PDB file of C-alpha atoms in Angstrom:
ATOM      1  CA  LYS A   1      -5.138 -20.363 -14.642  1.00 63.00           C
ATOM      2  CA  ALA A   2      -4.252 -22.945 -12.003  1.00 77.00           C
ATOM      3  CA  GLY A   3      -2.884 -21.619  -8.727  1.00 92.00           C
ATOM      4  CA  VAL A   4       0.158 -22.711  -6.772  1.00 96.00           C
ATOM      5  CA  THR A   5      -0.137 -26.329  -5.736  1.00 96.00           C
ATOM      6  CA  GLN A   6       1.659 -28.018  -2.881  1.00 97.00           C
ATOM      7  CA  THR A   7       1.941 -31.694  -2.071  1.00 97.00           C
ATOM      8  CA  PRO A   8       1.351 -33.349   0.217  1.00 97.00           C
ATOM      9  CA  ARG A   9      -1.123 -31.217   2.167  1.00 96.00           C
ATOM     10  CA  TYR A  10      -0.512 -33.041   5.437  1.00 96.00           C
ATOM     11  CA  LEU A  11       2.429 -35.031   6.680  1.00 96.00           C
ATOM     12  CA  ILE A  12       3.317 -36.734   9.942  1.00 97.00           C
ATOM     13  CA  LYS A  13       6.919 -37.688  10.631  1.00 97.00           C
ATOM     14  CA  THR A  14       8.987 -38.664  13.652  1.00 97.00           C
ATOM     15  CA  ARG A  15      12.097 -36.990  15.002  1.00 97.00           C
ATOM     16  CA  GLY A  16      15.242 -37.799  13.077  1.00 97.00           C
ATOM     17  CA  GLN A  17      13.468 -38.552   9.823  1.00 97.00           C
ATOM     18  CA  GLN A  18      13.710 -36.427   6.710  1.00 98.00           C
ATOM     19  CA  VAL A  19      10.947 -35.001   4.567  1.00 98.00           C
ATOM     20  CA  THR A  20      10.546 -33.603   1.050  1.00 98.00           C
ATOM     21  CA  LEU A  21       7.811 -31.140   0.156  1.00 98.00           C
ATOM     22  CA  SER A  22       6.839 -30.211  -3.372  1.00 98.00           C
ATOM     23  CA  CYS A  23       5.571 -27.013  -4.960  1.00 98.00           C
ATOM     24  CA  SER A  24       4.289 -26.352  -8.477  1.00 97.00           C
ATOM     25  CA  PRO A  25       4.154 -22.635  -9.271  1.00 97.00           C
ATOM     26  CA  ILE A  26       1.651 -20.848 -11.444  1.00 95.00           C
ATOM     27  CA  SER A  27       2.427 -21.373 -15.114  1.00 93.00           C
ATOM     28  CA  GLY A  28       4.929 -18.775 -16.273  1.00 91.00           C
ATOM     29  CA  HIS A  29       6.151 -17.932 -12.789  1.00 92.00           C
ATOM     30  CA  ARG A  30       9.852 -18.609 -12.480  1.00 92.00           C
ATOM     31  CA  SER A  31      10.450 -17.443  -8.924  1.00 91.00           C
ATOM     32  CA  VAL A  32       9.504 -19.742  -6.059  1.00 94.00           C
ATOM     33  CA  SER A  33       9.843 -18.805  -2.402  1.00 94.00           C
ATOM     34  CA  TRP A  34       9.335 -20.943   0.675  1.00 96.00           C
ATOM     35  CA  TYR A  35       8.095 -19.788   4.074  1.00 95.00           C
ATOM     36  CA  GLN A  36       7.580 -21.460   7.420  1.00 96.00           C
ATOM     37  CA  GLN A  37       4.594 -20.483   9.526  1.00 93.00           C
ATOM     38  CA  THR A  38       4.488 -21.292  13.219  1.00 89.00           C
ATOM     39  CA  PRO A  39       2.208 -19.858  15.919  1.00 80.00           C
ATOM     40  CA  GLY A  40       5.116 -18.292  17.783  1.00 74.00           C
ATOM     41  CA  GLN A  41       7.233 -16.953  14.927  1.00 77.00           C
ATOM     42  CA  GLY A  42       4.670 -16.125  12.284  1.00 82.00           C
ATOM     43  CA  LEU A  43       5.691 -16.391   8.639  1.00 90.00           C
ATOM     44  CA  GLN A  44       9.431 -16.677   8.141  1.00 93.00           C
ATOM     45  CA  PHE A  45      11.282 -16.706   4.854  1.00 93.00           C
ATOM     46  CA  LEU A  46      13.256 -19.873   4.117  1.00 95.00           C
ATOM     47  CA  PHE A  47      14.681 -19.426   0.608  1.00 92.00           C
ATOM     48  CA  GLU A  48      13.887 -18.331  -2.908  1.00 92.00           C
ATOM     49  CA  TYR A  49      14.754 -19.966  -6.209  1.00 93.00           C
ATOM     50  CA  PHE A  50      14.830 -18.439  -9.647  1.00 91.00           C
ATOM     51  CA  SER A  51      15.852 -20.278 -12.792  1.00 91.00           C
ATOM     52  CA  GLU A  52      17.086 -23.263 -10.762  1.00 93.00           C
ATOM     53  CA  THR A  53      19.371 -21.066  -8.627  1.00 93.00           C
ATOM     54  CA  GLN A  54      18.955 -20.140  -4.997  1.00 92.00           C
ATOM     55  CA  ARG A  55      18.799 -16.367  -5.031  1.00 87.00           C
ATOM     56  CA  ASN A  56      17.925 -15.563  -1.429  1.00 86.00           C
ATOM     57  CA  LYS A  57      18.197 -17.473   1.842  1.00 90.00           C
ATOM     58  CA  GLY A  58      16.700 -16.877   5.266  1.00 91.00           C
ATOM     59  CA  ASN A  59      18.152 -17.647   8.685  1.00 91.00           C
ATOM     60  CA  PHE A  60      17.489 -21.343   8.924  1.00 95.00           C
ATOM     61  CA  PRO A  61      19.952 -24.155   9.671  1.00 96.00           C
ATOM     62  CA  GLY A  62      21.513 -26.215   6.924  1.00 95.00           C
ATOM     63  CA  ARG A  63      19.022 -29.014   7.596  1.00 97.00           C
ATOM     64  CA  PHE A  64      16.650 -26.996   5.450  1.00 97.00           C
ATOM     65  CA  SER A  65      17.459 -27.156   1.759  1.00 97.00           C
ATOM     66  CA  GLY A  66      15.701 -26.787  -1.520  1.00 97.00           C
ATOM     67  CA  ARG A  67      16.022 -26.988  -5.235  1.00 97.00           C
ATOM     68  CA  GLN A  68      14.234 -25.910  -8.370  1.00 97.00           C
ATOM     69  CA  PHE A  69      13.823 -27.828 -11.574  1.00 97.00           C
ATOM     70  CA  SER A  70      13.906 -26.582 -15.140  1.00 95.00           C
ATOM     71  CA  ASN A  71      10.085 -26.477 -15.240  1.00 94.00           C
ATOM     72  CA  SER A  72      10.178 -24.129 -12.198  1.00 95.00           C
ATOM     73  CA  ARG A  73       8.744 -26.762  -9.858  1.00 97.00           C
ATOM     74  CA  SER A  74      10.494 -26.681  -6.509  1.00 98.00           C
ATOM     75  CA  GLU A  75      11.123 -29.022  -3.637  1.00 98.00           C
ATOM     76  CA  MET A  76      12.282 -28.365  -0.127  1.00 98.00           C
ATOM     77  CA  ASN A  77      13.893 -30.932   2.110  1.00 98.00           C
ATOM     78  CA  VAL A  78      14.281 -31.003   5.859  1.00 97.00           C
ATOM     79  CA  SER A  79      16.689 -33.558   7.265  1.00 95.00           C
ATOM     80  CA  THR A  80      16.998 -34.837  10.830  1.00 97.00           C
ATOM     81  CA  LEU A  81      13.589 -33.530  11.799  1.00 97.00           C
ATOM     82  CA  GLU A  82      13.108 -31.879  15.178  1.00 97.00           C
ATOM     83  CA  LEU A  83       9.897 -31.294  17.096  1.00 96.00           C
ATOM     84  CA  GLY A  84      10.248 -27.573  16.437  1.00 94.00           C
ATOM     85  CA  ASP A  85      10.020 -28.168  12.700  1.00 96.00           C
ATOM     86  CA  SER A  86       6.298 -28.779  13.065  1.00 96.00           C
ATOM     87  CA  ALA A  87       4.770 -25.986  11.043  1.00 96.00           C
ATOM     88  CA  LEU A  88       2.838 -24.979   7.970  1.00 95.00           C
ATOM     89  CA  TYR A  89       5.223 -24.724   5.032  1.00 97.00           C
ATOM     90  CA  LEU A  90       4.075 -22.305   2.367  1.00 97.00           C
ATOM     91  CA  CYS A  91       5.318 -21.940  -1.147  1.00 96.00           C
ATOM     92  CA  ALA A  92       4.781 -18.791  -3.209  1.00 95.00           C
ATOM     93  CA  SER A  93       5.473 -17.985  -6.822  1.00 94.00           C
ATOM     94  CA  SER A  94       5.801 -14.738  -8.706  1.00 90.00           C
ATOM     95  CA  LEU A  95       6.756 -13.252 -12.023  1.00 86.00           C
ATOM     96  CA  PRO A  96      10.291 -11.841 -12.314  1.00 74.00           C
ATOM     97  CA  GLY A  97      10.413  -8.311 -10.937  1.00 72.00           C
ATOM     98  CA  ASP A  98       6.883  -8.511  -9.575  1.00 78.00           C
ATOM     99  CA  ASN A  99       6.370  -7.778  -5.884  1.00 74.00           C
ATOM    100  CA  GLU A 100       3.172  -9.755  -5.610  1.00 83.00           C
ATOM    101  CA  GLN A 101       3.582 -13.359  -4.552  1.00 88.00           C
ATOM    102  CA  PHE A 102       0.880 -15.967  -4.958  1.00 92.00           C
ATOM    103  CA  PHE A 103       0.775 -18.533  -2.197  1.00 94.00           C
ATOM    104  CA  GLY A 104      -0.174 -22.169  -2.235  1.00 96.00           C
ATOM    105  CA  PRO A 105      -2.341 -23.732   0.492  1.00 95.00           C
ATOM    106  CA  GLY A 106       0.703 -25.067   2.337  1.00 96.00           C
ATOM    107  CA  THR A 107       1.868 -28.401   3.689  1.00 97.00           C
ATOM    108  CA  ARG A 108       1.120 -29.025   7.346  1.00 96.00           C
ATOM    109  CA  LEU A 109       4.075 -30.963   8.802  1.00 97.00           C
ATOM    110  CA  THR A 110       3.756 -32.563  12.213  1.00 97.00           C
ATOM    111  CA  VAL A 111       6.867 -34.008  13.839  1.00 97.00           C
ATOM    112  CA  LEU A 112       6.244 -36.478  16.666  1.00 96.00           C
TER     113      LEU A 112
ATOM    114  CA  ASP B   1      14.836  -9.475  15.744  1.00 68.00           C
ATOM    115  CA  GLN B   2      11.288  -8.743  14.609  1.00 79.00           C
ATOM    116  CA  GLN B   3      11.658  -6.197  11.800  1.00 92.00           C
ATOM    117  CA  VAL B   4       7.932  -6.066  11.096  1.00 94.00           C
ATOM    118  CA  LYS B   5       5.563  -5.996  14.024  1.00 94.00           C
ATOM    119  CA  GLN B   6       1.827  -6.258  14.349  1.00 95.00           C
ATOM    120  CA  ASN B   7       1.239  -5.540  18.000  1.00 91.00           C
ATOM    121  CA  SER B   8      -2.433  -6.479  18.086  1.00 94.00           C
ATOM    122  CA  PRO B   9      -2.902 -10.249  17.857  1.00 93.00           C
ATOM    123  CA  SER B  10      -6.646  -9.809  17.488  1.00 96.00           C
ATOM    124  CA  LEU B  11      -9.268  -7.198  16.671  1.00 97.00           C
ATOM    125  CA  SER B  12     -13.043  -7.369  16.863  1.00 98.00           C
ATOM    126  CA  VAL B  13     -15.197  -4.938  14.858  1.00 98.00           C
ATOM    127  CA  GLN B  14     -18.902  -4.607  14.247  1.00 98.00           C
ATOM    128  CA  GLU B  15     -20.183  -5.156  10.726  1.00 97.00           C
ATOM    129  CA  GLY B  16     -20.417  -1.908   8.794  1.00 97.00           C
ATOM    130  CA  ARG B  17     -17.837  -0.123  10.918  1.00 98.00           C
ATOM    131  CA  ILE B  18     -14.230   0.677  10.044  1.00 98.00           C
ATOM    132  CA  SER B  19     -11.490  -1.872  10.763  1.00 98.00           C
ATOM    133  CA  ILE B  20      -7.998  -0.463  11.295  1.00 98.00           C
ATOM    134  CA  LEU B  21      -5.059  -2.837  11.363  1.00 98.00           C
ATOM    135  CA  ASN B  22      -1.650  -1.508  12.288  1.00 98.00           C
ATOM    136  CA  CYS B  23       1.888  -2.494  11.468  1.00 97.00           C
ATOM    137  CA  ASP B  24       5.280  -1.082  12.490  1.00 97.00           C
ATOM    138  CA  TYR B  25       8.674  -1.742  10.970  1.00 96.00           C
ATOM    139  CA  THR B  26      12.220  -1.056  12.039  1.00 96.00           C
ATOM    140  CA  ASN B  27      14.280  -1.491   8.869  1.00 92.00           C
ATOM    141  CA  SER B  28      14.642   1.828   7.018  1.00 92.00           C
ATOM    142  CA  MET B  29      15.618  -0.061   3.876  1.00 90.00           C
ATOM    143  CA  PHE B  30      12.113  -1.431   3.401  1.00 92.00           C
ATOM    144  CA  ASP B  31      10.525   0.357   0.475  1.00 89.00           C
ATOM    145  CA  TYR B  32       7.588  -1.805  -0.472  1.00 91.00           C
ATOM    146  CA  PHE B  33       4.808  -2.955   1.785  1.00 93.00           C
ATOM    147  CA  LEU B  34       2.003  -5.422   1.291  1.00 93.00           C
ATOM    148  CA  TRP B  35      -1.018  -6.719   3.134  1.00 96.00           C
ATOM    149  CA  TYR B  36      -2.091 -10.332   2.878  1.00 96.00           C
ATOM    150  CA  LYS B  37      -5.255 -11.972   4.139  1.00 96.00           C
ATOM    151  CA  LYS B  38      -5.341 -15.574   5.273  1.00 93.00           C
ATOM    152  CA  TYR B  39      -8.259 -17.907   5.872  1.00 92.00           C
ATOM    153  CA  PRO B  40      -7.764 -21.180   7.763  1.00 86.00           C
ATOM    154  CA  ALA B  41      -6.383 -24.041   5.648  1.00 81.00           C
ATOM    155  CA  GLU B  42      -5.525 -21.662   2.809  1.00 87.00           C
ATOM    156  CA  GLY B  43      -2.392 -19.782   1.820  1.00 91.00           C
ATOM    157  CA  PRO B  44      -2.202 -15.994   2.243  1.00 93.00           C
ATOM    158  CA  THR B  45      -3.925 -13.965  -0.466  1.00 93.00           C
ATOM    159  CA  PHE B  46      -2.565 -10.638  -1.643  1.00 92.00           C
ATOM    160  CA  LEU B  47      -4.800  -7.722  -0.687  1.00 95.00           C
ATOM    161  CA  ILE B  48      -3.127  -4.396  -1.352  1.00 95.00           C
ATOM    162  CA  SER B  49       0.342  -2.887  -1.508  1.00 92.00           C
ATOM    163  CA  ILE B  50       2.086   0.463  -1.271  1.00 93.00           C
ATOM    164  CA  SER B  51       5.419   1.765  -2.412  1.00 91.00           C
ATOM    165  CA  SER B  52       7.478   4.034  -0.181  1.00 91.00           C
ATOM    166  CA  ILE B  53       7.087   6.887  -2.681  1.00 92.00           C
ATOM    167  CA  LYS B  54       3.390   7.071  -1.764  1.00 93.00           C
ATOM    168  CA  ASP B  55       1.614   7.650   1.503  1.00 95.00           C
ATOM    169  CA  LYS B  56      -1.754   6.207   0.548  1.00 97.00           C
ATOM    170  CA  ASN B  57      -3.154   3.567  -1.753  1.00 96.00           C
ATOM    171  CA  GLU B  58      -6.811   2.736  -2.195  1.00 97.00           C
ATOM    172  CA  ASP B  59      -8.579  -0.277  -3.666  1.00 96.00           C
ATOM    173  CA  GLY B  60     -12.307  -0.412  -3.123  1.00 97.00           C
ATOM    174  CA  ARG B  61     -13.032  -0.852   0.564  1.00 97.00           C
ATOM    175  CA  PHE B  62      -9.339  -1.204   1.391  1.00 98.00           C
ATOM    176  CA  THR B  63      -6.923   1.663   1.963  1.00 98.00           C
ATOM    177  CA  VAL B  64      -3.338   1.411   3.113  1.00 98.00           C
ATOM    178  CA  PHE B  65      -1.587   4.387   4.697  1.00 98.00           C
ATOM    179  CA  LEU B  66       2.161   4.674   5.062  1.00 97.00           C
ATOM    180  CA  ASN B  67       3.922   7.015   7.485  1.00 97.00           C
ATOM    181  CA  LYS B  68       7.612   6.674   6.667  1.00 95.00           C
ATOM    182  CA  SER B  69       8.849   8.977   9.413  1.00 95.00           C
ATOM    183  CA  ALA B  70       7.049   6.882  12.025  1.00 97.00           C
ATOM    184  CA  LYS B  71       7.825   3.620  10.208  1.00 96.00           C
ATOM    185  CA  HIS B  72       4.178   2.757  10.484  1.00 97.00           C
ATOM    186  CA  LEU B  73       1.518   1.532   8.114  1.00 97.00           C
ATOM    187  CA  SER B  74      -2.130   0.804   8.564  1.00 98.00           C
ATOM    188  CA  LEU B  75      -4.868  -0.953   6.655  1.00 98.00           C
ATOM    189  CA  HIS B  76      -8.365   0.509   6.741  1.00 98.00           C
ATOM    190  CA  ILE B  77     -11.369  -1.569   5.746  1.00 98.00           C
ATOM    191  CA  VAL B  78     -14.588   0.385   5.266  1.00 98.00           C
ATOM    192  CA  PRO B  79     -17.255  -0.841   5.654  1.00 98.00           C
ATOM    193  CA  SER B  80     -16.271  -4.085   7.354  1.00 98.00           C
ATOM    194  CA  GLN B  81     -18.112  -7.204   6.246  1.00 97.00           C
ATOM    195  CA  PRO B  82     -18.388 -10.665   7.824  1.00 96.00           C
ATOM    196  CA  GLY B  83     -16.318 -12.130   4.974  1.00 95.00           C
ATOM    197  CA  ASP B  84     -13.424  -9.929   6.072  1.00 97.00           C
ATOM    198  CA  SER B  85     -12.959 -12.115   9.150  1.00 97.00           C
ATOM    199  CA  ALA B  86      -9.479 -13.602   8.649  1.00 97.00           C
ATOM    200  CA  VAL B  87      -5.882 -13.209   9.754  1.00 95.00           C
ATOM    201  CA  TYR B  88      -4.166 -10.198   8.181  1.00 97.00           C
ATOM    202  CA  PHE B  89      -0.429 -10.071   7.679  1.00 96.00           C
ATOM    203  CA  CYS B  90       1.591  -7.057   6.745  1.00 96.00           C
ATOM    204  CA  ALA B  91       4.825  -7.685   4.888  1.00 94.00           C
ATOM    205  CA  ALA B  92       7.770  -5.634   3.708  1.00 93.00           C
ATOM    206  CA  SER B  93      10.539  -5.959   1.181  1.00 88.00           C
ATOM    207  CA  VAL B  94      13.696  -4.170   0.134  1.00 83.00           C
ATOM    208  CA  GLY B  95      13.480  -3.189  -3.499  1.00 69.00           C
ATOM    209  CA  ILE B  96      12.588  -5.373  -6.403  1.00 58.00           C
ATOM    210  CA  GLN B  97      15.479  -7.703  -5.590  1.00 60.00           C
ATOM    211  CA  GLY B  98      13.913  -8.388  -2.245  1.00 58.00           C
ATOM    212  CA  ALA B  99      10.439  -8.815  -3.591  1.00 60.00           C
ATOM    213  CA  GLN B 100      10.497 -12.555  -3.237  1.00 70.00           C
ATOM    214  CA  LYS B 101      11.968 -12.374   0.252  1.00 82.00           C
ATOM    215  CA  LEU B 102       9.137 -10.848   2.211  1.00 88.00           C
ATOM    216  CA  VAL B 103       9.442 -10.081   5.910  1.00 91.00           C
ATOM    217  CA  PHE B 104       6.110 -10.680   7.578  1.00 93.00           C
ATOM    218  CA  GLY B 105       4.526  -9.468  10.766  1.00 93.00           C
ATOM    219  CA  GLN B 106       2.959 -12.019  13.066  1.00 92.00           C
ATOM    220  CA  GLY B 107      -0.569 -11.327  11.935  1.00 94.00           C
ATOM    221  CA  THR B 108      -3.748  -9.843  13.379  1.00 96.00           C
ATOM    222  CA  ARG B 109      -6.894 -11.941  13.608  1.00 96.00           C
ATOM    223  CA  LEU B 110      -9.821  -9.759  12.558  1.00 98.00           C
ATOM    224  CA  THR B 111     -13.326 -10.798  13.578  1.00 98.00           C
ATOM    225  CA  ILE B 112     -16.300  -8.970  12.131  1.00 97.00           C
ATOM    226  CA  ASN B 113     -19.378  -9.314  14.302  1.00 95.00           C
ATOM    227  CA  PRO B 114     -22.829  -9.165  12.672  1.00 91.00           C
TER     228      PRO B 114
END
């Protein structure tokens, strides 16, 4: 069974630009969560989607948004990038009602 | 407001000895706890979990202990092996509804010395 895949793996952007990251969950997993990992803050929850609906949201500004498609694939978008958005963005998928999340390798975003 | 805290950023243990990683939490609503292991350039990998109705869960070399009154959990690895060198995160959730919204600690880098 293929794991969670994330594209691209690495990305370099400049301040003010926007970026879209993609996540393909494990087949059959309908819940997709996104996390931001930074050295100072650790892993922080961004949002979770289930059946194309945002079910949970973390404490991030509105510049961070996401969506989920009917095939459970998910994208997250960050607009008006700031230097502090440089981080590893991780996507995780899980089965409904299952506490165990399976993480992808992440997308390393660098904002210059 | 750090609801899950791992106060030791790093830990060094000799191969064959016991590794003990600690985690504290402040939110009494948390009722499910997990440990994840992370290698560089990879996503976190699930290791072991424990529900608040238990105080201990074992899986091979890994044991997690939960002390609800102290709001403290620990992960014991016995015996430690070089391949255990990684960053370990503890995480917590509130019920099944919160299962996909994990609150993570900041991680502890474990180094196993041969």
